[in-house]
mmCIF file of C-alpha atoms in Angstrom:
data_model
loop_
_atom_site.group_PDB
_atom_site.id
_atom_site.type_symbol
_atom_site.label_atom_id
_atom_site.label_comp_id
_atom_site.label_asym_id
_atom_site.label_seq_id
_atom_site.Cartn_x
_atom_site.Cartn_y
_atom_site.Cartn_z
ATOM 1 C CA UNK A 1 73.334 108.194 84.750
ATOM 2 C CA UNK A 2 71.018 111.183 85.132
ATOM 3 C CA UNK A 3 71.485 114.445 83.235
ATOM 4 C CA UNK A 4 72.603 116.148 86.453
ATOM 5 C CA UNK A 5 75.233 113.466 87.036
ATOM 6 C CA UNK A 6 76.403 113.828 83.441
ATOM 7 C CA UNK A 7 76.812 117.578 83.856
ATOM 8 C CA UNK A 8 78.705 117.127 87.131
ATOM 9 C CA UNK A 9 81.014 114.566 85.556
ATOM 10 C CA UNK A 10 81.707 116.862 82.622
ATOM 11 C CA UNK A 11 82.549 119.755 84.928
ATOM 12 C CA UNK A 12 84.916 117.609 87.008
ATOM 13 C CA UNK A 13 86.558 116.418 83.806
ATOM 14 C CA UNK A 14 87.156 120.025 82.722
ATOM 15 C CA UNK A 15 88.653 120.943 86.065
ATOM 16 C CA UNK A 16 90.877 117.849 86.058
ATOM 17 C CA UNK A 17 92.138 118.845 82.618
ATOM 18 C CA UNK A 18 92.981 122.348 83.862
ATOM 19 C CA UNK A 19 94.763 120.937 86.906
ATOM 20 C CA UNK A 20 96.792 118.616 84.704
ATOM 21 C CA UNK A 21 97.998 121.598 82.731
ATOM 22 C CA UNK A 22 98.800 123.725 85.775
ATOM 23 C CA UNK A 23 100.418 121.128 88.037
ATOM 24 C CA UNK A 24 103.044 118.421 87.991
ATOM 25 C CA UNK A 25 102.162 114.758 87.466
ATOM 26 C CA UNK A 26 102.504 114.083 91.199
ATOM 27 C CA UNK A 27 99.238 115.596 92.349
ATOM 28 C CA UNK A 28 96.527 113.945 94.409
ATOM 29 C CA UNK A 29 92.922 114.616 95.452
ATOM 30 C CA UNK A 30 91.814 114.460 99.085
ATOM 31 C CA UNK A 31 88.213 114.173 100.266
ATOM 32 C CA UNK A 32 86.907 112.492 103.416
ATOM 33 C CA UNK A 33 83.705 111.520 101.635
ATOM 34 C CA UNK A 34 84.287 108.122 100.017
ATOM 35 C CA UNK A 35 81.651 108.902 97.394
ATOM 36 C CA UNK A 36 83.964 111.560 95.947
ATOM 37 C CA UNK A 37 86.334 108.807 94.767
ATOM 38 C CA UNK A 38 89.400 110.899 95.719
ATOM 39 C CA UNK A 39 92.890 109.426 96.035
ATOM 40 C CA UNK A 40 92.911 109.800 99.842
ATOM 41 C CA UNK A 41 90.394 110.494 102.585
ATOM 42 C CA UNK A 42 92.770 112.681 104.612
ATOM 43 C CA UNK A 43 96.355 113.882 104.846
ATOM 44 C CA UNK A 44 97.347 111.087 107.217
ATOM 45 C CA UNK A 45 96.461 108.502 104.590
ATOM 46 C CA UNK A 46 98.506 110.366 101.984
ATOM 47 C CA UNK A 47 101.526 110.522 104.290
ATOM 48 C CA UNK A 48 101.555 106.751 104.845
ATOM 49 C CA UNK A 49 101.174 105.949 101.146
ATOM 50 C CA UNK A 50 104.484 105.249 99.392
ATOM 51 C CA UNK A 51 103.243 106.817 96.152
ATOM 52 C CA UNK A 52 103.245 110.270 97.751
ATOM 53 C CA UNK A 53 106.776 111.660 97.803
ATOM 54 C CA UNK A 54 108.488 114.937 98.658
ATOM 55 C CA UNK A 55 107.493 117.666 96.211
ATOM 56 C CA UNK A 56 103.981 116.360 95.544
ATOM 57 C CA UNK A 57 100.794 118.436 95.723
ATOM 58 C CA UNK A 58 97.603 117.476 97.548
ATOM 59 C CA UNK A 59 94.375 119.156 96.408
ATOM 60 C CA UNK A 60 91.565 119.365 98.946
ATOM 61 C CA UNK A 61 88.088 119.093 97.414
ATOM 62 C CA UNK A 62 85.507 121.798 98.001
ATOM 63 C CA UNK A 63 83.304 121.080 100.975
ATOM 64 C CA UNK A 64 85.723 118.552 102.465
ATOM 65 C CA UNK A 65 85.699 118.496 106.292
ATOM 66 C CA UNK A 66 88.307 116.548 108.261
ATOM 67 C CA UNK A 67 87.808 116.331 112.025
ATOM 68 C CA UNK A 68 90.775 114.226 113.174
ATOM 69 C CA UNK A 69 94.311 115.453 113.905
ATOM 70 C CA UNK A 70 96.520 115.493 110.817
ATOM 71 C CA UNK A 71 100.308 115.092 110.661
ATOM 72 C CA UNK A 72 102.250 116.186 107.571
ATOM 73 C CA UNK A 73 105.496 114.225 107.509
ATOM 74 C CA UNK A 74 106.541 114.793 103.885
ATOM 75 C CA UNK A 75 107.551 117.943 102.004
ATOM 76 C CA UNK A 76 104.271 118.575 100.192
ATOM 77 C CA UNK A 77 102.012 121.447 99.195
ATOM 78 C CA UNK A 78 98.403 121.265 100.380
ATOM 79 C CA UNK A 79 95.991 123.414 98.363
ATOM 80 C CA UNK A 80 92.364 124.146 99.216
ATOM 81 C CA UNK A 81 89.724 126.098 97.278
ATOM 82 C CA UNK A 82 89.994 129.222 99.458
ATOM 83 C CA UNK A 83 87.777 130.355 102.314
ATOM 84 C CA UNK A 84 84.546 132.272 102.210
ATOM 85 C CA UNK A 85 83.844 133.816 105.586
ATOM 86 C CA UNK A 86 80.126 133.847 106.377
ATOM 87 C CA UNK A 87 79.252 133.470 102.707
ATOM 88 C CA UNK A 88 79.832 130.046 101.125
ATOM 89 C CA UNK A 89 81.355 128.188 104.052
ATOM 90 C CA UNK A 90 80.217 124.852 102.643
ATOM 91 C CA UNK A 91 82.710 125.280 99.796
ATOM 92 C CA UNK A 92 85.713 125.436 102.115
ATOM 93 C CA UNK A 93 88.145 122.629 102.858
ATOM 94 C CA UNK A 94 87.934 122.647 106.645
ATOM 95 C CA UNK A 95 90.251 121.016 109.201
ATOM 96 C CA UNK A 96 88.468 121.211 112.552
ATOM 97 C CA UNK A 97 91.374 119.683 114.489
ATOM 98 C CA UNK A 98 95.100 120.431 114.710
ATOM 99 C CA UNK A 99 97.477 120.068 111.770
ATOM 100 C CA UNK A 100 101.033 119.149 112.826
ATOM 101 C CA UNK A 101 103.752 120.125 110.337
ATOM 102 C CA UNK A 102 106.608 117.655 110.842
ATOM 103 C CA UNK A 103 108.515 118.042 107.559
ATOM 104 C CA UNK A 104 110.516 120.971 106.225
ATOM 105 C CA UNK A 105 109.310 123.185 103.353
ATOM 106 C CA UNK A 106 105.638 122.285 103.760
ATOM 107 C CA UNK A 107 103.167 124.758 102.249
ATOM 108 C CA UNK A 108 99.494 125.167 103.180
ATOM 109 C CA UNK A 109 97.312 127.476 101.089
ATOM 110 C CA UNK A 110 93.599 128.113 100.582
ATOM 111 C CA UNK A 111 92.502 126.142 103.664
ATOM 112 C CA UNK A 112 90.216 126.782 106.635
ATOM 113 C CA UNK A 113 91.975 125.393 109.689
ATOM 114 C CA UNK A 114 91.487 125.307 113.413
ATOM 115 C CA UNK A 115 95.067 125.208 114.714
ATOM 116 C CA UNK A 116 98.497 124.571 113.217
ATOM 117 C CA UNK A 117 101.566 123.368 115.132
ATOM 118 C CA UNK A 118 104.880 123.974 113.349
ATOM 119 C CA UNK A 119 107.561 121.403 114.207
ATOM 120 C CA UNK A 120 110.003 121.807 111.307
ATOM 121 C CA UNK A 121 111.791 124.578 109.431
ATOM 122 C CA UNK A 122 110.630 126.651 106.464
ATOM 123 C CA UNK A 123 106.872 126.104 106.699
ATOM 124 C CA UNK A 124 104.655 128.414 104.612
ATOM 125 C CA UNK A 125 101.065 129.119 105.684
ATOM 126 C CA UNK A 126 99.510 131.297 103.005
ATOM 127 C CA UNK A 127 95.974 132.523 102.298
ATOM 128 C CA UNK A 128 94.441 130.369 105.025
ATOM 129 C CA UNK A 129 91.632 131.122 107.447
ATOM 130 C CA UNK A 130 92.800 130.180 110.953
ATOM 131 C CA UNK A 131 90.174 130.123 113.701
ATOM 132 C CA UNK A 132 92.451 128.782 116.430
ATOM 133 C CA UNK A 133 96.189 129.425 116.513
ATOM 134 C CA UNK A 134 99.489 129.005 114.699
ATOM 135 C CA UNK A 135 102.225 128.000 117.137
ATOM 136 C CA UNK A 136 105.861 126.983 117.099
ATOM 137 C CA UNK A 137 105.795 123.739 119.071
ATOM 138 C CA UNK A 138 108.047 123.920 122.099
ATOM 139 C CA UNK A 139 111.254 121.898 121.874
ATOM 140 C CA UNK A 140 111.273 121.600 118.089
ATOM 141 C CA UNK A 141 113.459 123.265 115.460
ATOM 142 C CA UNK A 142 110.979 125.403 113.563
ATOM 143 C CA UNK A 143 112.799 128.417 112.147
ATOM 144 C CA UNK A 144 112.003 130.561 109.111
ATOM 145 C CA UNK A 145 108.251 129.956 108.947
ATOM 146 C CA UNK A 146 106.159 132.344 106.838
ATOM 147 C CA UNK A 147 102.560 133.397 107.468
ATOM 148 C CA UNK A 148 101.296 135.327 104.455
ATOM 149 C CA UNK A 149 97.886 136.860 103.657
ATOM 150 C CA UNK A 150 95.836 134.868 106.184
ATOM 151 C CA UNK A 151 92.612 135.748 108.017
ATOM 152 C CA UNK A 152 93.337 134.832 111.633
ATOM 153 C CA UNK A 153 90.649 134.782 114.322
ATOM 154 C CA UNK A 154 93.171 133.388 116.809
ATOM 155 C CA UNK A 155 96.799 134.109 117.622
ATOM 156 C CA UNK A 156 100.391 133.356 116.583
ATOM 157 C CA UNK A 157 102.928 132.255 119.195
ATOM 158 C CA UNK A 158 106.653 131.475 119.000
ATOM 159 C CA UNK A 159 109.225 129.974 121.370
ATOM 160 C CA UNK A 160 110.947 133.151 122.490
ATOM 161 C CA UNK A 161 114.732 132.792 122.613
ATOM 162 C CA UNK A 162 114.410 128.988 122.416
ATOM 163 C CA UNK A 163 113.457 128.775 118.740
ATOM 164 C CA UNK A 164 111.109 129.958 115.992
ATOM 165 C CA UNK A 165 113.827 132.245 114.649
ATOM 166 C CA UNK A 166 113.291 134.462 111.594
ATOM 167 C CA UNK A 167 109.540 133.986 111.248
ATOM 168 C CA UNK A 168 107.768 136.327 108.812
ATOM 169 C CA UNK A 169 104.222 137.485 109.567
ATOM 170 C CA UNK A 170 103.163 139.566 106.552
ATOM 171 C CA UNK A 171 99.928 140.845 105.029
ATOM 172 C CA UNK A 172 97.509 139.190 107.472
ATOM 173 C CA UNK A 173 94.230 140.303 109.010
ATOM 174 C CA UNK A 174 93.900 139.418 112.702
ATOM 175 C CA UNK A 175 90.353 139.729 114.015
ATOM 176 C CA UNK A 176 89.643 138.761 117.641
ATOM 177 C CA UNK A 177 86.240 139.568 119.156
ATOM 178 C CA UNK A 178 86.037 138.663 122.879
ATOM 179 C CA UNK A 179 88.690 135.942 122.631
ATOM 180 C CA UNK A 180 89.901 133.679 125.430
ATOM 181 C CA UNK A 181 93.535 134.627 124.773
ATOM 182 C CA UNK A 182 95.388 137.820 125.689
ATOM 183 C CA UNK A 183 97.770 138.507 122.774
ATOM 184 C CA UNK A 184 97.604 138.250 118.993
ATOM 185 C CA UNK A 185 101.367 137.872 118.428
ATOM 186 C CA UNK A 186 103.705 136.880 121.252
ATOM 187 C CA UNK A 187 106.853 135.116 122.416
ATOM 188 C CA UNK A 188 109.203 135.716 119.477
ATOM 189 C CA UNK A 189 112.854 136.600 119.045
ATOM 190 C CA UNK A 190 113.930 137.896 115.616
ATOM 191 C CA UNK A 191 110.584 138.016 113.808
ATOM 192 C CA UNK A 192 109.344 140.299 111.011
ATOM 193 C CA UNK A 193 105.814 141.638 111.662
ATOM 194 C CA UNK A 194 104.979 143.816 108.684
ATOM 195 C CA UNK A 195 101.877 145.134 106.885
ATOM 196 C CA UNK A 196 99.294 143.413 109.068
ATOM 197 C CA UNK A 197 95.943 144.691 110.313
ATOM 198 C CA UNK A 198 95.376 143.628 113.940
ATOM 199 C CA UNK A 199 91.997 144.143 115.615
ATOM 200 C CA UNK A 200 91.255 143.061 119.209
ATOM 201 C CA UNK A 201 88.246 143.556 121.468
ATOM 202 C CA UNK A 202 88.088 142.165 125.012
ATOM 203 C CA UNK A 203 87.069 143.361 128.460
ATOM 204 C CA UNK A 204 90.522 142.739 129.915
ATOM 205 C CA UNK A 205 93.849 144.502 130.134
ATOM 206 C CA UNK A 206 96.227 143.136 127.539
ATOM 207 C CA UNK A 207 98.751 143.958 124.834
ATOM 208 C CA UNK A 208 98.148 142.955 121.227
ATOM 209 C CA UNK A 209 101.858 142.335 120.555
ATOM 210 C CA UNK A 210 103.854 141.130 123.560
ATOM 211 C CA UNK A 211 107.181 139.497 124.466
ATOM 212 C CA UNK A 212 108.746 140.140 121.073
ATOM 213 C CA UNK A 213 112.479 140.889 121.035
ATOM 214 C CA UNK A 214 115.162 141.874 118.490
ATOM 215 C CA UNK A 215 112.508 142.133 115.803
ATOM 216 C CA UNK A 216 110.994 144.428 113.188
ATOM 217 C CA UNK A 217 107.425 145.666 113.702
ATOM 218 C CA UNK A 218 106.519 147.978 110.839
ATOM 219 C CA UNK A 219 103.665 149.255 108.662
ATOM 220 C CA UNK A 220 100.882 147.668 110.733
ATOM 221 C CA UNK A 221 97.437 148.962 111.702
ATOM 222 C CA UNK A 222 96.892 148.028 115.371
ATOM 223 C CA UNK A 223 93.493 148.532 117.006
ATOM 224 C CA UNK A 224 92.167 147.598 120.429
ATOM 225 C CA UNK A 225 88.546 148.655 120.955
ATOM 226 C CA UNK A 226 88.552 148.242 124.739
ATOM 227 C CA UNK A 227 90.914 147.866 127.677
ATOM 228 C CA UNK A 228 94.602 147.546 126.967
ATOM 229 C CA UNK A 229 97.892 148.347 128.629
ATOM 230 C CA UNK A 230 99.320 149.240 125.240
ATOM 231 C CA UNK A 231 98.949 147.857 121.763
ATOM 232 C CA UNK A 232 102.635 146.922 121.848
ATOM 233 C CA UNK A 233 103.874 145.952 125.309
ATOM 234 C CA UNK A 234 106.711 147.723 127.128
ATOM 235 C CA UNK A 235 109.013 144.754 126.761
ATOM 236 C CA UNK A 236 108.629 144.868 123.002
ATOM 237 C CA UNK A 237 109.815 148.437 122.671
ATOM 238 C CA UNK A 238 112.696 148.178 125.091
ATOM 239 C CA UNK A 239 114.429 145.067 123.790
ATOM 240 C CA UNK A 240 116.196 145.687 120.512
ATOM 241 C CA UNK A 241 113.199 146.092 118.230
ATOM 242 C CA UNK A 242 112.690 148.378 115.267
ATOM 243 C CA UNK A 243 109.130 149.691 115.554
ATOM 244 C CA UNK A 244 108.103 152.278 112.981
ATOM 245 C CA UNK A 245 105.419 153.406 110.528
ATOM 246 C CA UNK A 246 102.630 151.746 112.517
ATOM 247 C CA UNK A 247 99.166 153.276 112.899
ATOM 248 C CA UNK A 248 97.841 152.579 116.399
ATOM 249 C CA UNK A 249 94.854 153.715 118.445
ATOM 250 C CA UNK A 250 96.789 153.203 121.693
ATOM 251 C CA UNK A 251 100.098 154.760 122.566
ATOM 252 C CA UNK A 252 103.180 152.723 121.753
ATOM 253 C CA UNK A 253 105.312 153.087 124.868
ATOM 254 C CA UNK A 254 108.582 154.944 124.358
ATOM 255 C CA UNK A 255 107.342 155.901 120.906
ATOM 256 C CA UNK A 256 109.589 158.986 121.055
ATOM 257 C CA UNK A 257 112.348 156.556 120.077
ATOM 258 C CA UNK A 258 110.282 155.672 116.994
ATOM 259 C CA UNK A 259 108.862 158.994 115.781
ATOM 260 C CA UNK A 260 107.329 157.506 112.613
ATOM 261 C CA UNK A 261 104.510 155.741 114.482
ATOM 262 C CA UNK A 262 101.134 157.499 114.389
ATOM 263 C CA UNK A 263 98.616 157.607 117.232
ATOM 264 C CA UNK A 264 95.170 157.817 115.618
ATOM 265 C CA UNK A 265 91.528 157.596 116.657
ATOM 266 C CA UNK A 266 90.792 154.241 115.012
ATOM 267 C CA UNK A 267 87.693 152.166 115.733
ATOM 268 C CA UNK A 268 86.423 148.945 114.257
ATOM 269 C CA UNK A 269 84.343 150.928 111.773
ATOM 270 C CA UNK A 270 87.491 152.642 110.485
ATOM 271 C CA UNK A 271 88.789 149.417 108.976
ATOM 272 C CA UNK A 272 85.742 147.110 108.758
ATOM 273 C CA UNK A 273 82.229 147.452 107.409
ATOM 274 C CA UNK A 274 79.379 145.957 109.422
ATOM 275 C CA UNK A 275 80.630 143.430 111.990
ATOM 276 C CA UNK A 276 84.011 142.627 110.460
ATOM 277 C CA UNK A 277 83.497 138.864 110.504
ATOM 278 C CA UNK A 278 83.763 138.584 106.736
ATOM 279 C CA UNK A 279 87.068 139.451 105.166
ATOM 280 C CA UNK A 280 85.154 141.066 102.314
ATOM 281 C CA UNK A 281 84.113 143.738 104.813
ATOM 282 C CA UNK A 282 87.696 144.861 105.290
ATOM 283 C CA UNK A 283 87.948 148.375 103.898
ATOM 284 C CA UNK A 284 90.653 148.795 101.303
ATOM 285 C CA UNK A 285 90.068 152.543 100.988
ATOM 286 C CA UNK A 286 91.901 153.684 104.109
ATOM 287 C CA UNK A 287 92.337 157.363 104.974
ATOM 288 C CA UNK A 288 94.296 159.038 102.206
ATOM 289 C CA UNK A 289 97.340 159.825 104.327
ATOM 290 C CA UNK A 290 97.715 156.130 105.239
ATOM 291 C CA UNK A 291 97.756 154.978 101.618
ATOM 292 C CA UNK A 292 101.306 156.236 101.174
ATOM 293 C CA UNK A 293 102.572 156.235 104.759
ATOM 294 C CA UNK A 294 104.336 152.868 104.836
ATOM 295 C CA UNK A 295 108.129 152.792 104.875
ATOM 296 C CA UNK A 296 108.049 151.485 101.285
ATOM 297 C CA UNK A 297 105.881 154.423 100.151
ATOM 298 C CA UNK A 298 102.719 152.316 99.868
ATOM 299 C CA UNK A 299 99.762 151.625 102.120
ATOM 300 C CA UNK A 300 100.025 150.524 105.726
ATOM 301 C CA UNK A 301 98.034 147.502 106.826
ATOM 302 C CA UNK A 302 97.247 144.176 105.194
ATOM 303 C CA UNK A 303 96.684 145.418 101.647
ATOM 304 C CA UNK A 304 100.196 146.844 101.311
ATOM 305 C CA UNK A 305 103.679 145.351 101.213
ATOM 306 C CA UNK A 306 105.197 142.374 99.438
ATOM 307 C CA UNK A 307 102.331 139.971 100.251
ATOM 308 C CA UNK A 308 99.101 141.986 100.160
ATOM 309 C CA UNK A 309 95.991 140.333 101.519
ATOM 310 C CA UNK A 310 93.814 138.503 98.977
ATOM 311 C CA UNK A 311 90.116 138.298 99.824
ATOM 312 C CA UNK A 312 88.630 134.796 99.996
ATOM 313 C CA UNK A 313 92.101 133.246 100.127
ATOM 314 C CA UNK A 314 92.128 132.060 96.526
ATOM 315 C CA UNK A 315 95.406 130.132 96.028
ATOM 316 C CA UNK A 316 97.865 131.691 93.599
ATOM 317 C CA UNK A 317 97.886 130.279 90.050
ATOM 318 C CA UNK A 318 95.192 127.725 90.835
ATOM 319 C CA UNK A 319 92.153 127.629 88.510
ATOM 320 C CA UNK A 320 88.651 127.884 89.954
ATOM 321 C CA UNK A 321 85.073 127.979 88.717
ATOM 322 C CA UNK A 322 83.940 131.586 88.479
ATOM 323 C CA UNK A 323 80.445 130.753 87.244
ATOM 324 C CA UNK A 324 78.420 127.866 85.829
ATOM 325 C CA UNK A 325 75.228 128.395 83.862
ATOM 326 C CA UNK A 326 73.118 125.363 82.960
ATOM 327 C CA UNK A 327 69.973 126.094 80.894
ATOM 328 C CA UNK A 328 66.774 124.253 81.796
ATOM 329 C CA UNK A 329 66.066 123.365 78.172
ATOM 330 C CA UNK A 330 68.187 122.388 75.134
ATOM 331 C CA UNK A 331 68.760 124.972 72.417
ATOM 332 C CA UNK A 332 67.244 124.948 68.956
ATOM 333 C CA UNK A 333 69.966 122.552 67.863
ATOM 334 C CA UNK A 334 68.809 120.078 70.501
ATOM 335 C CA UNK A 335 71.988 120.479 72.558
ATOM 336 C CA UNK A 336 72.290 121.643 76.148
ATOM 337 C CA UNK A 337 74.634 124.656 76.066
ATOM 338 C CA UNK A 338 76.499 124.883 79.377
ATOM 339 C CA UNK A 339 78.414 128.099 80.030
ATOM 340 C CA UNK A 340 81.420 127.327 82.229
ATOM 341 C CA UNK A 341 83.826 130.137 83.259
ATOM 342 C CA UNK A 342 87.136 129.098 84.786
ATOM 343 C CA UNK A 343 89.506 131.735 86.167
ATOM 344 C CA UNK A 344 93.115 131.484 87.244
ATOM 345 C CA UNK A 345 94.123 133.443 90.357
ATOM 346 C CA UNK A 346 97.049 135.539 89.135
ATOM 347 C CA UNK A 347 97.680 137.788 92.137
#
């Protein structure tokens, strides 16, 4: 074994020890690369293995890419290392195909995913980067899903009056630059859309939020940098919704019924530095009057509310390497002094 291999093994041993402290005994490693010697190569393999039972946790290794469709058929938590938009993408756990959630109470956190189809109740999608869509599959019972603190380059779609009841979409950043789709959130009945930042640019007439009924749309920042009918469509305002304390750069139709919405001259540069592709470029320091304008007395947008956005999507209470320093030469005592800093995400 080379010195580099020895150092790598020691680091993995340290991390395994931390995980054993922080998690239950029923935890498993997933990595598609056989050389990683993980418990499973993908989620499908874990689901068909009798050792994996409801309540277990699956940890995705850094840099793990899975390109086939995945179906989650057991009540498990899937935890990735977080996402690092445009910075350290190679460290992400990336699912380039669709994940189908077919068990209740499934939780996904810290992943980079393409698309997610929800086919059971009580799913939680938290601190994930989604480059495709999150959808309630038609014809399935998929109520009470939660989407918390995600960076979404795609869209979220429900089933209208046919299902997807009581979804919660909280603390997310939606960023769509010239997308192929027309809405960021659509086709819901009885959904809570609160404390999100929604940005959309496309040379087409559209509405950012559309076909949403009997719902609460509050404390959001809603920006369309080009053509739009309205940031919230007519049907949304006229069908039993509570729409208040939103900051929008386009008029919210019938907003006289909701006097607490603000029409403001917002551009991409108001809420993002540079090109906005990296979540780290999202500006936390909003205009002063917005920092206390939300209905709860706090800030509007993704950094306020009960589930404020967390940059890089670090999973809650999961340890991670903050820094590793390996000297090129041993010290005077002849030993190689490795400085390893492990942090626990506590917010």
